[in-house]
Coordinates of C-alpha atoms in Angstrom, one line a residue:
M1 CA -81.3 -17.8 117.5
S2 CA -79.3 -15.7 115.2
A3 CA -77.4 -14.4 118.1
L4 CA -76.4 -18.5 118.9
L5 CA -75.2 -19.5 115.5
S6 CA -72.9 -16.3 115.2
I7 CA -71.7 -16.7 118.7
Q8 CA -70.9 -21.1 117.0
R9 CA -69.0 -20.3 113.7
R10 CA -67.1 -17.3 115.6
A11 CA -66.0 -20.0 118.2
A12 CA -65.1 -22.8 115.1
N13 CA -63.2 -20.2 113.1
S14 CA -61.0 -19.4 116.1
S15 CA -60.8 -23.0 116.3
R16 CA -58.7 -22.6 113.1
S17 CA -54.9 -21.4 112.4
L18 CA -54.7 -18.3 110.6
A19 CA -53.4 -19.7 107.6
S20 CA -56.3 -22.9 108.1
R21 CA -58.9 -20.8 108.1
A22 CA -57.8 -18.9 104.8
R23 CA -58.0 -21.8 102.5
W24 CA -61.8 -22.5 103.9
A25 CA -62.4 -18.8 102.7
S26 CA -61.0 -19.8 99.1
T27 CA -61.5 -23.2 98.4
D28 CA -65.6 -22.6 99.0
S29 CA -65.0 -20.0 95.4
K30 CA -63.1 -23.1 93.7
D31 CA -65.0 -23.9 90.2
K32 CA -63.2 -27.4 90.5
Y33 CA -62.5 -30.6 92.9
K34 CA -61.8 -32.9 93.2
I35 CA -64.0 -35.3 95.1
V36 CA -67.2 -33.3 95.1
V37 CA -70.0 -34.9 97.9
V38 CA -73.2 -33.5 97.5
G39 CA -75.4 -33.4 100.6
A40 CA -74.2 -32.7 103.9
G41 CA -76.3 -35.9 105.6
S42 CA -75.1 -38.3 107.7
G43 CA -74.3 -39.9 104.0
G44 CA -72.6 -37.1 103.1
L45 CA -71.1 -36.3 105.7
T46 CA -69.5 -39.9 106.9
V47 CA -67.9 -40.5 103.2
A48 CA -66.1 -37.1 102.9
N49 CA -64.5 -37.6 106.4
Q50 CA -63.8 -41.1 105.3
I51 CA -62.2 -40.2 101.2
Y52 CA -60.5 -38.2 103.0
N53 CA -59.0 -40.0 106.0
R54 CA -58.1 -43.4 103.4
F55 CA -55.9 -41.3 101.0
R56 CA -54.2 -39.6 104.3
A57 CA -53.4 -43.4 105.4
A58 CA -52.2 -44.7 101.8
G59 CA -49.6 -41.6 102.0
T60 CA -51.5 -39.5 99.2
P61 CA -53.0 -37.5 100.8
L62 CA -54.9 -34.2 99.8
N63 CA -54.8 -31.3 100.1
E64 CA -57.2 -28.5 102.1
G65 CA -59.6 -28.4 100.8
D66 CA -59.9 -31.2 97.8
I67 CA -62.9 -32.5 98.7
A68 CA -66.4 -30.1 98.4
I69 CA -69.6 -30.5 100.1
V70 CA -72.5 -29.1 98.4
D71 CA -75.5 -28.5 100.7
A72 CA -77.4 -25.2 101.9
A73 CA -78.8 -26.8 105.6
D74 CA -78.7 -24.2 107.8
Y75 CA -78.6 -27.6 110.6
H76 CA -77.9 -31.2 110.7
Y77 CA -79.8 -33.0 112.2
Y78 CA -80.0 -37.1 113.6
Q79 CA -83.2 -38.4 112.7
P80 CA -83.0 -41.1 114.0
G81 CA -83.4 -39.7 117.9
W82 CA -86.6 -38.3 116.2
T83 CA -88.0 -41.6 117.5
L84 CA -86.3 -40.6 120.7
V85 CA -88.0 -37.0 121.1
G86 CA -91.4 -39.2 120.3
S87 CA -91.3 -41.2 122.7
G88 CA -89.8 -38.5 125.4
L89 CA -86.7 -39.4 126.3
K90 CA -85.0 -36.2 124.2
Q91 CA -85.2 -32.8 123.1
K92 CA -85.7 -32.6 119.9
T93 CA -82.8 -29.5 120.1
E94 CA -80.1 -32.2 121.2
T95 CA -81.4 -34.1 117.8
R96 CA -79.5 -31.1 115.7
R97 CA -76.6 -29.2 115.1
P98 CA -75.1 -26.1 112.5
L99 CA -73.9 -27.8 109.7
K100 CA -71.0 -25.9 109.4
S101 CA -69.5 -26.9 112.5
L102 CA -69.8 -30.4 111.4
I103 CA -67.6 -29.5 108.5
P104 CA -63.9 -29.4 109.7
S105 CA -61.2 -27.3 107.5
H106 CA -60.0 -30.0 105.3
L107 CA -63.9 -30.3 103.8
A108 CA -64.7 -27.0 101.3
H109 CA -68.0 -26.1 101.3
I110 CA -71.0 -24.8 99.4
S111 CA -73.6 -23.3 101.2
E112 CA -76.1 -23.9 97.7
T113 CA -78.1 -26.8 96.6
V114 CA -78.2 -28.0 92.6
K115 CA -80.1 -27.3 90.6
E116 CA -79.0 -29.8 87.8
F117 CA -76.2 -32.6 87.4
S118 CA -74.8 -32.5 84.5
P119 CA -72.2 -36.0 85.1
S120 CA -71.5 -36.7 80.4
K121 CA -69.8 -32.4 80.8
S122 CA -68.3 -34.0 85.3
S123 CA -69.6 -30.9 86.2
I124 CA -72.8 -29.2 88.2
T125 CA -75.3 -26.6 88.2
T126 CA -75.9 -24.7 91.5
Q127 CA -79.3 -22.8 92.1
S128 CA -77.1 -19.3 91.9
G129 CA -76.5 -20.5 88.0
R130 CA -72.5 -21.2 89.5
T131 CA -71.1 -24.4 87.1
V132 CA -68.6 -26.7 89.7
S133 CA -66.7 -29.1 88.3
Y134 CA -65.2 -33.0 89.4
E135 CA -63.1 -35.3 89.0
S136 CA -65.5 -37.8 91.1
L137 CA -69.0 -37.2 92.1
I138 CA -70.6 -39.1 95.3
V139 CA -74.5 -38.2 96.0
A140 CA -76.0 -38.0 99.4
T141 CA -79.1 -35.9 98.9
G142 CA -81.2 -38.8 100.7
L143 CA -84.5 -38.3 99.6
Q144 CA -87.6 -36.2 99.6
I145 CA -90.9 -36.3 102.6
N146 CA -94.5 -35.4 100.8
W147 CA -96.1 -34.6 103.3
D148 CA -98.7 -33.2 100.7
N149 CA -98.9 -36.5 98.9
I150 CA -102.3 -37.4 101.7
S151 CA -104.5 -34.7 101.3
G152 CA -105.0 -33.1 104.5
L153 CA -102.0 -34.6 106.3
S154 CA -99.7 -30.3 106.2
K155 CA -103.2 -29.2 108.0
A156 CA -103.7 -31.2 110.5
L157 CA -100.0 -31.4 111.9
A158 CA -99.9 -27.2 111.8
D159 CA -103.6 -27.7 114.1
S160 CA -102.0 -27.9 118.1
T161 CA -105.5 -29.4 118.7
S162 CA -105.8 -32.5 115.9
G163 CA -104.2 -34.9 117.7
V164 CA -102.3 -35.8 114.4
S165 CA -98.8 -35.8 114.6
S166 CA -95.2 -37.7 112.8
I167 CA -92.1 -37.9 114.0
Y168 CA -90.6 -37.8 110.6
S169 CA -89.9 -34.1 111.0
Y170 CA -87.4 -32.4 113.4
E171 CA -90.2 -29.1 113.7
T172 CA -93.6 -32.3 114.3
C173 CA -91.4 -34.3 116.3
D174 CA -92.0 -33.3 119.5
K175 CA -95.9 -33.3 118.7
V176 CA -95.9 -36.5 119.3
W177 CA -95.2 -36.9 122.5
S178 CA -97.6 -34.4 123.3
D179 CA -100.3 -36.2 122.3
V180 CA -99.1 -39.1 123.2
E181 CA -99.0 -37.4 126.9
A182 CA -102.5 -35.7 126.0
L183 CA -104.5 -38.7 124.8
R184 CA -106.3 -40.0 128.2
S185 CA -109.0 -42.1 126.6
G186 CA -110.0 -43.1 123.1
K187 CA -108.5 -44.9 120.2
A188 CA -104.8 -44.4 118.9
V189 CA -104.0 -45.0 114.9
F190 CA -100.4 -45.4 113.7
T191 CA -100.2 -45.8 110.1
Q192 CA -97.2 -46.8 107.6
P193 CA -97.6 -46.5 104.2
A194 CA -96.2 -49.0 101.4
G195 CA -93.4 -48.2 99.3
V196 CA -90.5 -46.8 100.6
V197 CA -89.4 -44.7 103.8
K198 CA -86.9 -44.5 106.2
C199 CA -86.2 -47.0 108.6
A200 CA -88.7 -49.5 107.7
G201 CA -89.2 -50.1 111.5
A202 CA -89.7 -46.5 113.2
P203 CA -93.6 -46.5 112.4
Q204 CA -94.4 -48.8 114.9
K205 CA -91.9 -48.3 117.2
I206 CA -93.1 -45.5 118.6
M207 CA -96.6 -46.7 118.3
W208 CA -94.8 -49.3 121.7
M209 CA -93.9 -46.8 122.9
A210 CA -97.3 -45.0 123.4
W211 CA -98.9 -48.3 123.9
D212 CA -96.2 -49.3 127.1
R213 CA -96.5 -45.2 128.1
Y214 CA -100.0 -45.7 128.8
Q215 CA -99.6 -49.5 130.8
K216 CA -97.7 -47.7 132.9
T217 CA -99.3 -44.7 133.4
G218 CA -102.9 -46.8 134.1
R219 CA -104.5 -45.3 130.5
G220 CA -104.4 -49.3 129.1
D221 CA -107.8 -50.4 129.6
Q222 CA -109.3 -46.9 127.7
I223 CA -107.3 -45.9 125.3
S224 CA -106.7 -48.7 122.3
V225 CA -104.0 -49.2 120.2
D226 CA -104.5 -49.8 116.2
F227 CA -101.5 -49.9 113.2
Y228 CA -102.5 -49.5 109.7
T229 CA -100.1 -50.7 107.3
G230 CA -99.9 -50.2 103.4
T231 CA -97.1 -53.3 104.0
P232 CA -98.9 -57.1 103.8
T233 CA -97.4 -57.5 107.2
M234 CA -95.7 -55.9 111.1
F235 CA -92.1 -55.7 109.2
G236 CA -90.3 -57.4 105.9
V237 CA -87.8 -59.9 107.1
K238 CA -89.5 -62.8 109.0
K239 CA -87.9 -63.4 111.2
Y240 CA -88.1 -59.8 113.4
S241 CA -92.2 -60.3 111.8
D242 CA -93.4 -63.2 112.6
E243 CA -91.8 -62.3 116.7
L244 CA -93.7 -58.6 116.1
E245 CA -97.1 -60.1 114.5
K246 CA -96.7 -61.6 118.6
L247 CA -96.4 -59.4 120.6
R248 CA -99.1 -57.2 118.4
V249 CA -101.8 -60.1 119.2
S250 CA -100.5 -60.1 123.0
R251 CA -100.8 -56.8 123.8
G252 CA -104.1 -56.4 121.8
V253 CA -102.8 -53.3 119.0
G254 CA -105.0 -53.7 115.9
G255 CA -103.4 -54.9 113.2
Y256 CA -104.7 -53.8 109.1
F257 CA -102.9 -55.0 106.8
Q258 CA -102.1 -53.2 102.9
H259 CA -103.7 -49.3 104.4
N260 CA -102.8 -47.2 102.6
L261 CA -103.4 -43.7 104.2
V262 CA -104.9 -41.4 101.2
S263 CA -107.0 -38.3 103.5
V264 CA -107.0 -36.9 106.3
D265 CA -110.3 -34.8 107.9
S266 CA -108.6 -33.7 111.6
G267 CA -111.6 -31.4 112.5
N268 CA -113.8 -34.2 112.5
H269 CA -110.7 -36.8 113.6
K270 CA -111.3 -39.4 109.7
A271 CA -108.4 -40.7 107.9
T272 CA -109.1 -42.3 105.2
F273 CA -107.5 -45.2 104.0
K274 CA -107.4 -47.1 100.6
K275 CA -107.6 -51.1 100.6
P276 CA -106.2 -53.3 97.8
G277 CA -108.8 -53.4 94.5
G278 CA -109.0 -50.0 95.3
S279 CA -112.0 -48.9 98.0
T280 CA -111.6 -46.8 101.0
V281 CA -112.3 -47.4 104.8
D282 CA -112.9 -44.3 106.7
V283 CA -111.6 -44.8 110.8
D284 CA -111.2 -42.4 113.5
Y285 CA -109.1 -41.2 115.7
T286 CA -108.1 -39.8 118.3
L287 CA -104.8 -40.3 118.3
L288 CA -103.3 -40.2 114.7
H289 CA -99.0 -40.6 113.6
V290 CA -98.8 -40.8 110.3
T291 CA -95.7 -41.9 108.3
P292 CA -96.2 -39.4 105.5
Q293 CA -95.5 -41.2 101.5
M294 CA -90.9 -40.5 100.6
G295 CA -89.2 -41.1 97.1
P296 CA -86.4 -39.8 95.4
L297 CA -86.1 -35.6 95.0
D298 CA -87.4 -34.6 92.1
V299 CA -83.4 -33.5 91.5
I300 CA -81.8 -36.9 91.1
K301 CA -85.6 -38.3 88.9
K302 CA -85.1 -35.3 86.3
S303 CA -80.7 -36.1 86.2
P304 CA -79.4 -39.1 83.7
L305 CA -78.0 -40.3 87.0
A306 CA -81.5 -41.8 88.3
D307 CA -82.8 -45.1 86.9
E308 CA -86.8 -46.0 86.4
A309 CA -88.1 -45.1 89.9
G310 CA -85.8 -41.8 90.0
W311 CA -83.6 -43.5 92.6
V312 CA -79.3 -42.6 92.0
A313 CA -78.8 -46.3 89.5
V314 CA -75.4 -47.7 91.5
D315 CA -74.1 -51.1 91.4
N316 CA -75.9 -53.3 94.3
A317 CA -71.8 -54.0 95.7
T318 CA -69.2 -51.1 94.6
L319 CA -71.7 -48.2 94.8
Q320 CA -70.8 -47.3 91.5
H321 CA -72.8 -45.5 89.0
T322 CA -74.5 -48.3 86.3
N323 CA -74.3 -46.5 84.1
P324 CA -70.1 -47.1 82.3
E325 CA -69.6 -43.8 81.2
Y326 CA -70.7 -42.5 84.9
K327 CA -67.7 -43.7 85.9
N328 CA -66.4 -41.8 88.4
V329 CA -69.8 -41.4 89.8
W330 CA -71.3 -42.5 93.3
A331 CA -73.7 -43.2 95.6
I332 CA -74.8 -43.2 99.2
G333 CA -77.7 -43.7 101.2
D334 CA -81.9 -43.0 100.8
C335 CA -80.7 -41.2 97.6
S336 CA -79.5 -44.6 96.0
S337 CA -80.7 -47.5 93.7
L338 CA -79.3 -50.4 96.8
P339 CA -82.1 -52.3 97.6
T340 CA -82.3 -52.1 101.1
S341 CA -83.4 -50.5 104.5
K342 CA -82.6 -46.7 104.2
T343 CA -80.6 -46.7 107.2
A344 CA -78.4 -44.1 108.9
A345 CA -76.7 -48.3 109.7
A346 CA -76.5 -49.0 106.6
I347 CA -74.2 -45.9 105.9
T348 CA -72.3 -47.0 108.1
A349 CA -71.1 -50.8 105.7
Q350 CA -71.8 -48.6 103.2
A351 CA -69.4 -45.6 103.4
P352 CA -66.5 -48.1 103.2
V353 CA -66.8 -50.1 100.9
L354 CA -67.5 -46.4 98.4
T355 CA -64.8 -45.3 99.5
E356 CA -62.4 -48.2 99.1
N357 CA -63.6 -48.5 96.0
L358 CA -63.5 -44.8 95.1
Y359 CA -59.0 -44.8 96.6
S360 CA -58.8 -47.5 93.8
V361 CA -60.5 -46.3 91.1
V362 CA -58.2 -42.8 91.1
S363 CA -54.9 -45.1 92.3
T364 CA -55.1 -47.7 89.9
G365 CA -58.8 -46.9 87.7
K366 CA -60.3 -50.2 88.9
T367 CA -62.5 -50.9 91.5
A368 CA -61.5 -52.3 94.6
N369 CA -62.4 -56.0 96.1
A370 CA -64.9 -54.3 97.9
Q371 CA -68.3 -55.1 98.8
Y372 CA -71.5 -54.0 99.7
D373 CA -73.8 -57.2 101.1
G374 CA -77.0 -54.8 102.0
Y375 CA -75.8 -55.0 105.7
T376 CA -78.6 -52.9 107.2
S377 CA -80.0 -52.3 111.0
C378 CA -83.5 -51.4 112.0
P379 CA -83.3 -51.1 116.0
L380 CA -87.1 -51.4 116.3
L381 CA -88.0 -50.7 120.4
T382 CA -90.7 -52.7 121.9
G383 CA -90.9 -50.3 125.0
Y384 CA -89.2 -48.0 127.2
G385 CA -86.7 -50.7 128.6
Q386 CA -87.3 -52.9 125.5
L387 CA -85.7 -52.6 122.2
M388 CA -84.9 -55.4 119.2
L389 CA -82.1 -55.2 117.3
A390 CA -83.2 -56.2 113.6
E391 CA -80.0 -56.2 112.0
F392 CA -80.2 -57.6 108.1
K393 CA -78.4 -58.1 104.7
Y394 CA -80.0 -57.9 101.1
G395 CA -81.8 -61.1 100.8
L396 CA -84.0 -59.2 103.4
E397 CA -81.7 -61.9 105.3
P398 CA -80.6 -62.1 109.3
K399 CA -77.3 -61.3 109.7
E400 CA -76.2 -60.2 113.3
S401 CA -73.7 -58.9 114.8
L402 CA -74.1 -59.3 118.8
A403 CA -76.1 -62.5 119.2
Q404 CA -73.5 -65.1 120.5
Y405 CA -73.1 -62.2 122.9
F406 CA -76.4 -61.8 123.8
G407 CA -78.9 -64.4 122.3
D408 CA -80.8 -64.4 119.7
Q409 CA -81.6 -61.2 118.6
A410 CA -85.1 -60.9 118.0
T411 CA -85.7 -61.1 121.7
P412 CA -86.1 -58.1 122.9
R413 CA -83.6 -57.1 125.7
R414 CA -82.0 -54.0 127.7
A415 CA -79.1 -53.5 126.8
F416 CA -79.8 -53.3 123.3
Y417 CA -82.2 -50.8 123.8
H418 CA -79.5 -48.3 125.8
L419 CA -77.6 -48.8 122.6
K420 CA -80.2 -47.3 120.8
K421 CA -80.9 -44.7 123.6
D422 CA -77.3 -44.0 124.7
L423 CA -73.9 -45.4 123.0
F424 CA -75.6 -45.1 118.8
P425 CA -76.1 -40.8 119.3
W426 CA -72.9 -40.9 121.0
A427 CA -71.2 -43.0 118.5
Y428 CA -72.5 -40.2 115.4
W429 CA -72.1 -37.4 117.1
N430 CA -68.5 -37.7 117.8
H431 CA -67.1 -40.1 115.5
M432 CA -69.5 -41.1 112.8
L433 CA -69.4 -38.0 110.9
K434 CA -66.5 -37.7 111.5
G435 CA -65.4 -41.1 109.6
N436 CA -63.9 -42.9 112.8
W437 CA -67.1 -45.0 113.4
Y438 CA -68.0 -48.5 111.5
G439 CA -71.4 -49.4 112.8
S440 CA -71.7 -53.1 113.2
H441 CA -67.4 -53.1 113.2
G442 CA -66.8 -50.3 115.7
F443 CA -63.7 -48.2 115.6
F444 CA -61.8 -50.7 113.3
R445 CA -62.3 -49.7 109.0
P446 CA -63.2 -53.5 108.0
K447 CA -60.2 -54.7 105.6
F448 CA -60.8 -55.6 102.2
P449 CA -58.5 -58.4 100.2
P450 CA -55.5 -57.3 99.6
S451 CA -55.0 -58.7 95.9
Q452 CA -56.9 -55.6 94.8
Q453 CA -56.1 -52.6 96.9

């Protein structure tokens, strides 16, 4: 693997001019930048490139190295692809690329993690003790997965014979497919916790795919499928939830609501769930797919940037920090306090709003009339060749962009399936991370009222 990375890095370097390489080498050692983006995930890379493109389009281009991305990761992951891996539709190696290969020469890269945020000083401190100052800060750290909050889970995931798996990590997403394929009879249990998770529809996406696989391979009569969820309904948006409930009943999938997984006994193949009121119930399983609990990163929770729940406190419309003293701080994606589902689709709508408002603040001192309406999307796989395309905004109100072409998006369709399987991964790697893909707007940057641009 190290040899492969070395080859890729040499290839990336050879594509830059000598002058560009000199800037690349020097910019990541500066102490101050115009814009610092913490996190090189979907939100960080997308918004960093959109900001660079926005200033250039306005005729006031930033210099190479004025924007720095802070992230120590070796790889960048296309996390929506892990459901496809768990369904046998992709290899997991297709869902990751070396991070350095995705950072263009006009962005400096500080390959470290942040130890402390000091917004009153407009600076961050890295794990090495380095202080980096900024004129504007964008927090795009994502969230953390709390595997150890469920007793016995980490041990079960590490055991190849446990029958326990999860699509929520690169290390375990292919185990999902192995477990699904290996099951010939018994009880398949799929879980979802109460509270915030990445893409709240994903826990049942993999369930529907497993169910369909069992039907198509003649195992349906020998395998029961049950959904244990800490939520009160199948989905947060009533329109889609009602249709998913009908689907659950028609397919004979058991539904156990307000059941939160608290422990896994892989040796005895038992899962323990906590019910309302504090009582618990033990459930036998043959296959157990677990969606772990999630929450804000510890470095965010202990920082002045956090709200009471530990997320970066930003305005729901502008994505600017709510503290008047931190108006040069912004957040995007999973780490933010935005009250909407945490998905890559949400980032496609958030990034141009943040970009426009930051550009306006830097240029005029005031935010533009660019407002985020909470748009997000959850492409809900319901089987091979079928997908329910849930799109909605704040207030859990549907906001469908393709209904006029394909009909009601609560109806699973093959066309939607190919968006998830084929178009979205292609758009992500080739355009979104480069700042040139705007989700439901395609390649066209959303227009905002010119009077305040």
